[in-house]
Amino acid sequence: MERAKEVQANLSPHFPSFLKLMLRSHVSGGFWLGLPKKFCDGHLPKGDEMMVLVDENEEEYHVKYLVHKTGLSGGWRGFSIEHKLLEGDVVVFQLIKPCKFKLYIVRARRLSEVDGAITLLNLDFQTGPINAVKMEEKLEENAGISETAAEKYMEPLAVDNSQKNDGGSIPMNQPAPDQSGDGGESFGPEIMDGIKFAESLLSFKDVGCFEDFNIHVDGLVLDSELPMHLRTKYYELCRSQSSFLHEKVIPGLNSKLAAGMILETINIADAIRVANPNMGSNHFESWDKTLKAFDDLGMTVGFLRARIHKLVSLSCESQTVIELKRTERAAAEDEMRSLNEKLSNIRLLIEKLDSEIAALKVKNEELGFLFKEVAGAPW
């Protein structure tokens, strides 16, 4: 619950949200999910409606909202089973449209895996708040209108997931269990939503070229989680260190989180390469904080952090010299102002003296006439 509250705190305050602790009745048996009545009264439709749940992979699920029961019924069972929700998990619901929730799942198991990292993988909203209009008007606007890319409310990591799973970890050497209890189709032992089981361990010394490069994490091949151009970039990063950067990731780590860390590592590496001294320390601090969380989870990112620290040092050194020169310039400007003030006073003094000299010249001429008159006077 504490982790879920941290996730909620990182969400946009413009969109109302609440936390829901998963009880046994929510994830098994009748699969009935009651929602906070105060939240329903304040934000949800006044009649029964179909709601849309958007997971962290931007997959959408339709569920039935029953206003008189203030809860979700039809469709919730499928969402719960698909995402392998268990008793004790916490789901963060964020209302991004009148009939659409964005959901974030914080799992009770392996909390230590996501501590320090789960809120770093793209929780930044790119939209404004829901307009304060009547719910009925919003429903009419949205009725029958298909969504486009411009209606996306989250900016996901650059993942090309043609087949997306729920992000749960898959036990090695056995298929994922069927939790539906109704004879549903179970997954085969070789593949689950594009993530394959590794046939053998791969050492980086056996990687001679990109064609030999595969991303193995805890017995799974995660190549399908990265587009080709990002896998190429990741290969170059690994080749620069002569090792798989994910080789020491802690065992049992959620496969989606592992793929997310790799993708974010690539993004940060690209950002570092185009960094400039005028970016400001907040960018470097953010990158270093993210990489520190990945480092704690076993990613080999020390070389990236070292580069960031070096850039920060150079930036600070440059900024220190600039600040020193700015201080010297400010002192020179003060001195110039002082000298200009003195010069102004001197000019006033000169003007005053010129006036006095002119008056004395006039008086001297008068004295000259008197002088001649006295000199030429009779004895």
Coordinates of C-alpha atoms in Angstrom, one line a residue:
M1 CA 0.0 0.0 0.0
E2 CA 2.9 2.4 0.7
R3 CA 4.4 1.7 -2.7
A4 CA 1.0 2.2 -4.3
K5 CA 0.6 5.6 -2.6
E6 CA 4.0 6.6 -4.0
V7 CA 2.8 5.6 -7.5
Q8 CA -0.4 7.6 -7.0
A9 CA 1.7 10.6 -5.8
N10 CA 3.6 10.5 -9.1
L11 CA 0.4 10.7 -11.2
S12 CA -1.0 13.9 -12.6
P13 CA -3.2 15.7 -9.9
H14 CA -5.5 16.8 -12.6
F15 CA -7.0 13.3 -12.9
P16 CA -8.9 11.8 -9.8
S17 CA -7.6 8.5 -8.6
F18 CA -8.0 6.0 -5.8
L19 CA -6.3 2.8 -4.5
K20 CA -7.9 -0.6 -4.3
L21 CA -6.5 -3.4 -2.2
M22 CA -7.3 -6.7 -3.8
L23 CA -9.2 -9.1 -1.6
R24 CA -9.9 -12.8 -2.3
S25 CA -13.4 -12.0 -3.7
H26 CA -11.9 -9.5 -6.1
V27 CA -9.5 -11.9 -7.8
S28 CA -11.3 -15.3 -7.5
G29 CA -14.8 -16.8 -7.1
G30 CA -17.3 -14.2 -8.1
F31 CA -14.7 -11.6 -9.2
W32 CA -16.8 -8.7 -7.9
L33 CA -14.9 -5.4 -7.4
G34 CA -16.6 -2.7 -5.4
L35 CA -15.4 0.9 -5.8
P36 CA -15.3 3.7 -3.3
K37 CA -18.8 5.1 -3.1
K38 CA -17.7 8.7 -2.6
F39 CA -15.5 8.5 -5.7
C40 CA -18.4 7.0 -7.7
D41 CA -20.8 9.6 -6.6
G42 CA -18.4 12.4 -7.4
H43 CA -16.8 11.3 -10.7
L44 CA -18.6 8.3 -12.4
P45 CA -21.8 8.2 -14.5
K46 CA -25.2 8.3 -12.8
G47 CA -26.3 5.2 -14.7
D48 CA -24.9 1.8 -15.7
E49 CA -22.2 2.2 -18.3
M50 CA -19.5 0.2 -20.0
M51 CA -16.1 1.4 -18.7
V52 CA -12.7 1.0 -20.3
L53 CA -9.7 -0.1 -18.2
V54 CA -6.3 0.7 -19.7
D55 CA -3.3 -1.3 -18.4
E56 CA 0.3 -0.2 -18.3
N57 CA 0.9 -1.6 -21.8
E58 CA -2.0 0.6 -23.2
E59 CA -4.2 -2.5 -23.7
E60 CA -7.8 -1.8 -23.2
Y61 CA -10.4 -3.9 -21.4
H62 CA -14.2 -3.3 -21.3
V63 CA -16.0 -3.8 -18.0
K64 CA -19.6 -3.2 -16.8
Y65 CA -20.1 -0.5 -14.2
L66 CA -23.2 -1.0 -12.0
V67 CA -24.1 2.3 -10.4
H68 CA -26.5 0.8 -7.8
K69 CA -23.8 -1.5 -6.6
T70 CA -21.0 1.0 -7.1
G71 CA -18.7 -1.6 -8.6
L72 CA -17.4 -3.4 -11.7
S73 CA -18.9 -6.7 -12.8
G74 CA -18.8 -8.1 -16.3
G75 CA -15.3 -7.9 -17.8
W76 CA -13.4 -7.5 -14.5
R77 CA -12.9 -11.3 -14.2
G78 CA -11.1 -11.3 -17.5
F79 CA -8.9 -8.4 -16.6
S80 CA -8.0 -10.0 -13.2
I81 CA -7.1 -13.3 -14.8
E82 CA -5.2 -11.8 -17.7
H83 CA -3.1 -9.7 -15.3
K84 CA -2.8 -12.5 -12.7
L85 CA -4.0 -10.3 -9.9
L86 CA -3.6 -11.9 -6.4
E87 CA -4.9 -11.2 -3.0
G88 CA -2.8 -8.5 -1.4
D89 CA -2.0 -6.7 -4.7
V90 CA -2.9 -3.0 -4.9
V91 CA -4.4 -1.4 -8.0
V92 CA -4.2 2.3 -8.6
F93 CA -7.2 3.6 -10.6
Q94 CA -6.9 6.9 -12.3
L95 CA -9.9 8.4 -14.2
I96 CA -8.5 9.8 -17.4
K97 CA -11.8 10.1 -19.1
P98 CA -15.4 10.0 -17.8
C99 CA -15.6 6.3 -18.7
K100 CA -12.0 5.3 -18.8
F101 CA -9.5 4.3 -16.1
K102 CA -5.8 4.0 -16.3
L103 CA -4.6 1.2 -14.0
Y104 CA -1.3 0.6 -12.3
I105 CA -0.7 -2.7 -10.5
V106 CA 1.6 -2.9 -7.5
R107 CA 2.0 -6.5 -6.6
A108 CA 2.4 -7.8 -3.1
R109 CA 5.0 -10.4 -4.1
R110 CA 8.5 -9.2 -4.7
L111 CA 8.0 -5.6 -3.6
S112 CA 11.8 -5.4 -3.2
E113 CA 12.1 -5.7 -6.9
V114 CA 10.2 -2.7 -7.7
D115 CA 11.2 -0.5 -4.8
G116 CA 12.9 2.6 -6.1
A117 CA 12.2 1.7 -9.8
I118 CA 8.5 1.1 -10.4
T119 CA 7.6 4.8 -10.3
L120 CA 10.5 5.7 -12.6
L121 CA 9.2 3.9 -15.7
N122 CA 7.1 6.6 -17.4
L123 CA 4.3 8.1 -15.2
D124 CA 4.4 11.4 -16.9
F125 CA 1.0 12.6 -18.3
Q126 CA 0.9 14.8 -21.4
T127 CA -2.6 16.0 -21.2
G128 CA -4.7 18.6 -19.4
P129 CA -7.4 18.0 -16.9
I130 CA -10.9 16.7 -17.6
N131 CA -13.1 19.6 -18.5
A132 CA -15.7 20.6 -15.9
V133 CA -18.7 19.7 -18.1
K134 CA -21.7 17.5 -17.4
M135 CA -21.1 13.8 -17.5
E136 CA -24.0 13.2 -19.9
E137 CA -22.4 15.7 -22.4
K138 CA -19.1 13.9 -22.3
L139 CA -20.8 10.5 -22.8
E140 CA -22.6 11.9 -25.9
E141 CA -19.3 13.2 -27.2
N142 CA -17.5 9.9 -26.8
A143 CA -20.4 7.7 -28.1
G144 CA -19.5 6.0 -31.3
I145 CA -16.2 7.8 -31.7
S146 CA -13.2 5.6 -32.3
E147 CA -10.0 6.6 -30.5
T148 CA -7.0 7.8 -32.4
A149 CA -3.4 8.1 -31.4
A150 CA -4.0 11.7 -30.4
E151 CA -6.3 10.4 -27.6
K152 CA -3.5 8.5 -25.8
Y153 CA -3.2 9.8 -22.3
M154 CA 0.1 8.1 -21.5
E155 CA 3.3 8.3 -23.4
P156 CA 4.6 4.7 -23.2
L157 CA 8.2 3.5 -23.4
A158 CA 9.3 2.8 -27.0
V159 CA 8.2 -0.8 -27.0
D160 CA 6.9 -2.6 -30.1
N161 CA 4.7 -5.1 -28.4
S162 CA 2.6 -6.8 -31.1
Q163 CA 1.6 -9.3 -28.4
K164 CA 1.6 -7.9 -24.9
N165 CA 1.3 -9.8 -21.6
D166 CA 0.5 -8.7 -18.1
G167 CA 4.1 -8.3 -17.1
G168 CA 4.0 -11.1 -14.6
S169 CA 7.1 -13.3 -14.2
I170 CA 7.0 -16.8 -15.8
P171 CA 8.5 -19.7 -13.9
M172 CA 11.3 -21.4 -15.7
N173 CA 10.8 -24.8 -17.4
Q174 CA 7.1 -24.9 -17.0
P175 CA 4.1 -23.1 -18.7
A176 CA 2.2 -20.4 -17.0
P177 CA -0.6 -21.9 -15.0
D178 CA -4.2 -21.5 -16.0
Q179 CA -5.8 -19.5 -13.2
S180 CA -9.3 -19.2 -14.7
G181 CA -10.5 -22.4 -13.3
D182 CA -12.9 -22.9 -16.3
G183 CA -10.8 -25.0 -18.6
G184 CA -9.4 -22.0 -20.4
E185 CA -6.6 -22.4 -22.9
S186 CA -3.2 -22.7 -21.2
F187 CA 0.0 -21.5 -22.7
G188 CA 2.5 -23.8 -24.2
P189 CA 6.0 -24.4 -22.7
E190 CA 7.9 -22.5 -25.4
I191 CA 6.2 -19.2 -25.8
M192 CA 3.9 -16.7 -23.9
D193 CA 2.8 -13.5 -25.6
G194 CA 6.0 -13.3 -27.7
I195 CA 8.4 -14.0 -24.7
K196 CA 10.2 -17.3 -25.3
F197 CA 12.0 -19.6 -22.9
A198 CA 15.7 -19.7 -23.5
E199 CA 17.0 -23.0 -24.8
S200 CA 20.4 -22.5 -23.3
L201 CA 22.6 -20.0 -21.4
L202 CA 24.2 -17.4 -23.6
S203 CA 27.7 -15.9 -22.8
F204 CA 28.6 -12.6 -24.3
K205 CA 31.9 -14.0 -25.5
D206 CA 29.9 -16.2 -27.8
V207 CA 28.3 -13.1 -29.4
G208 CA 30.3 -12.4 -32.5
C209 CA 27.8 -10.1 -34.2
F210 CA 24.3 -8.7 -33.8
E211 CA 22.7 -11.8 -35.3
D212 CA 24.1 -13.8 -32.3
F213 CA 22.7 -11.3 -29.8
N214 CA 19.7 -12.2 -27.7
I215 CA 18.4 -10.7 -24.5
H216 CA 18.1 -13.5 -21.9
V217 CA 16.7 -12.6 -18.5
D218 CA 16.0 -15.3 -15.9
G219 CA 15.6 -18.0 -18.5
L220 CA 13.4 -15.9 -20.8
V221 CA 14.2 -14.3 -24.2
L222 CA 12.9 -10.8 -24.2
D223 CA 13.8 -9.9 -27.8
S224 CA 10.2 -9.4 -28.7
E225 CA 9.9 -6.6 -26.1
L226 CA 12.3 -4.4 -28.0
P227 CA 12.0 -3.1 -31.6
M228 CA 15.0 -3.9 -33.9
H229 CA 16.5 -0.4 -33.8
L230 CA 16.5 -0.4 -30.0
R231 CA 17.9 -3.9 -29.8
T232 CA 20.7 -2.7 -32.1
K233 CA 21.4 0.2 -29.7
Y234 CA 21.4 -2.1 -26.7
Y235 CA 23.8 -4.4 -28.5
E236 CA 26.2 -1.6 -29.0
L237 CA 26.0 -0.6 -25.3
C238 CA 26.7 -4.2 -24.3
R239 CA 29.5 -4.5 -26.8
S240 CA 31.1 -1.4 -25.4
Q241 CA 31.3 -3.1 -22.0
S242 CA 32.0 -6.6 -23.4
S243 CA 29.1 -8.0 -21.4
F244 CA 25.3 -8.2 -21.1
L245 CA 24.2 -5.2 -19.1
H246 CA 21.3 -7.2 -17.7
E247 CA 23.5 -10.3 -16.9
K248 CA 23.4 -9.7 -13.1
V249 CA 19.7 -8.6 -12.8
I250 CA 18.3 -10.2 -9.7
P251 CA 16.6 -13.6 -10.3
G252 CA 12.8 -13.7 -10.6
L253 CA 12.5 -10.1 -11.7
N254 CA 9.3 -9.2 -13.5
S255 CA 10.0 -9.6 -17.2
K256 CA 8.2 -6.4 -18.2
L257 CA 10.1 -4.4 -15.6
A258 CA 13.4 -5.9 -16.9
A259 CA 12.5 -4.9 -20.5
G260 CA 11.4 -1.5 -19.2
M261 CA 14.8 -1.0 -17.5
I262 CA 16.6 -2.0 -20.7
L263 CA 14.6 0.4 -22.7
E264 CA 15.0 3.3 -20.3
T265 CA 18.8 2.6 -20.1
I266 CA 18.9 3.0 -23.9
N267 CA 16.9 6.2 -23.7
I268 CA 19.2 7.6 -21.0
A269 CA 22.3 6.6 -23.0
D270 CA 21.0 8.4 -26.0
A271 CA 20.2 11.5 -23.9
I272 CA 23.7 11.5 -22.5
R273 CA 25.2 11.4 -25.9
V274 CA 23.4 14.6 -26.9
A275 CA 23.7 16.4 -23.6
N276 CA 25.0 20.0 -23.5
P277 CA 26.4 22.1 -20.6
N278 CA 23.4 24.3 -20.5
M279 CA 20.9 21.6 -19.8
G280 CA 20.9 22.1 -16.0
S281 CA 21.7 19.7 -13.3
N282 CA 18.1 18.5 -12.8
H283 CA 18.3 16.4 -16.0
F284 CA 21.5 14.7 -14.9
E285 CA 20.1 14.1 -11.4
S286 CA 17.0 12.5 -12.8
W287 CA 19.0 10.2 -15.0
D288 CA 21.4 9.3 -12.2
K289 CA 18.5 8.6 -9.9
T290 CA 16.9 6.2 -12.4
L291 CA 20.1 4.4 -13.1
K292 CA 20.8 4.1 -9.4
A293 CA 17.5 2.3 -9.1
F294 CA 18.4 0.0 -12.0
D295 CA 21.8 -0.6 -10.5
D296 CA 20.2 -1.8 -7.3
L297 CA 18.2 -4.3 -9.4
G298 CA 21.3 -5.7 -10.9
M299 CA 21.7 -3.7 -14.2
T300 CA 25.3 -2.9 -15.1
V301 CA 24.9 0.8 -15.6
G302 CA 27.9 2.1 -13.6
F303 CA 29.6 3.3 -16.8
L304 CA 26.6 5.5 -17.6
R305 CA 26.5 6.9 -14.1
A306 CA 30.3 7.6 -14.3
R307 CA 29.7 9.5 -17.6
I308 CA 26.9 11.5 -16.0
H309 CA 29.1 12.3 -13.0
K310 CA 31.9 13.4 -15.3
L311 CA 29.6 15.6 -17.3
V312 CA 28.2 17.1 -14.0
S313 CA 31.8 17.8 -12.9
L314 CA 32.7 19.5 -16.2
S315 CA 29.4 21.4 -16.2
C316 CA 30.0 22.5 -12.6
E317 CA 33.6 23.5 -13.4
S318 CA 32.4 25.5 -16.4
Q319 CA 29.6 27.0 -14.4
T320 CA 32.0 27.9 -11.6
V321 CA 34.3 29.8 -14.0
I322 CA 31.3 31.5 -15.6
E323 CA 30.0 32.5 -12.1
L324 CA 33.4 33.9 -11.2
K325 CA 33.6 35.9 -14.3
R326 CA 30.1 37.2 -13.8
T327 CA 31.1 38.3 -10.3
E328 CA 34.1 40.1 -11.7
R329 CA 32.0 41.7 -14.3
A330 CA 29.5 42.8 -11.7
A331 CA 32.3 44.4 -9.7
A332 CA 33.6 46.1 -12.8
E333 CA 30.2 47.5 -13.5
D334 CA 30.0 48.8 -9.9
E335 CA 33.3 50.5 -10.4
M336 CA 32.2 51.9 -13.7
R337 CA 29.1 53.3 -12.0
S338 CA 31.2 54.8 -9.3
L339 CA 33.6 56.4 -11.8
N340 CA 30.7 57.7 -13.9
E341 CA 29.3 59.3 -10.8
K342 CA 32.7 60.9 -10.1
L343 CA 33.0 62.0 -13.7
S344 CA 29.6 63.6 -13.5
N345 CA 30.5 65.5 -10.4
I346 CA 33.8 66.7 -12.0
R347 CA 31.9 67.9 -15.1
L348 CA 29.5 69.9 -12.8
L349 CA 32.6 71.4 -11.1
I350 CA 34.2 72.3 -14.4
E351 CA 31.0 74.0 -15.6
K352 CA 30.8 75.9 -12.3
L353 CA 34.4 77.0 -12.6
D354 CA 33.9 78.1 -16.3
S355 CA 31.0 80.3 -15.1
E356 CA 33.1 81.8 -12.4
I357 CA 36.0 82.4 -14.9
A358 CA 33.6 84.1 -17.3
A359 CA 32.3 86.4 -14.5
L360 CA 35.8 87.2 -13.4
K361 CA 36.7 88.1 -17.0
V362 CA 33.9 90.6 -17.1
K363 CA 35.0 92.1 -13.8
N364 CA 38.6 92.2 -15.0
E365 CA 37.6 94.3 -18.0
E366 CA 35.8 96.7 -15.7
L367 CA 38.9 96.8 -13.5
G368 CA 41.0 97.5 -16.7
F369 CA 39.1 100.6 -17.5
L370 CA 39.4 101.8 -13.9
F371 CA 43.1 101.0 -14.0
K372 CA 43.7 103.2 -17.0
E373 CA 41.6 105.9 -15.6
V374 CA 43.7 105.9 -12.4
A375 CA 46.9 105.7 -14.3
G376 CA 46.1 108.7 -16.5
A377 CA 44.7 110.9 -13.8
P378 CA 46.4 114.3 -13.2
W379 CA 48.9 114.5 -10.4

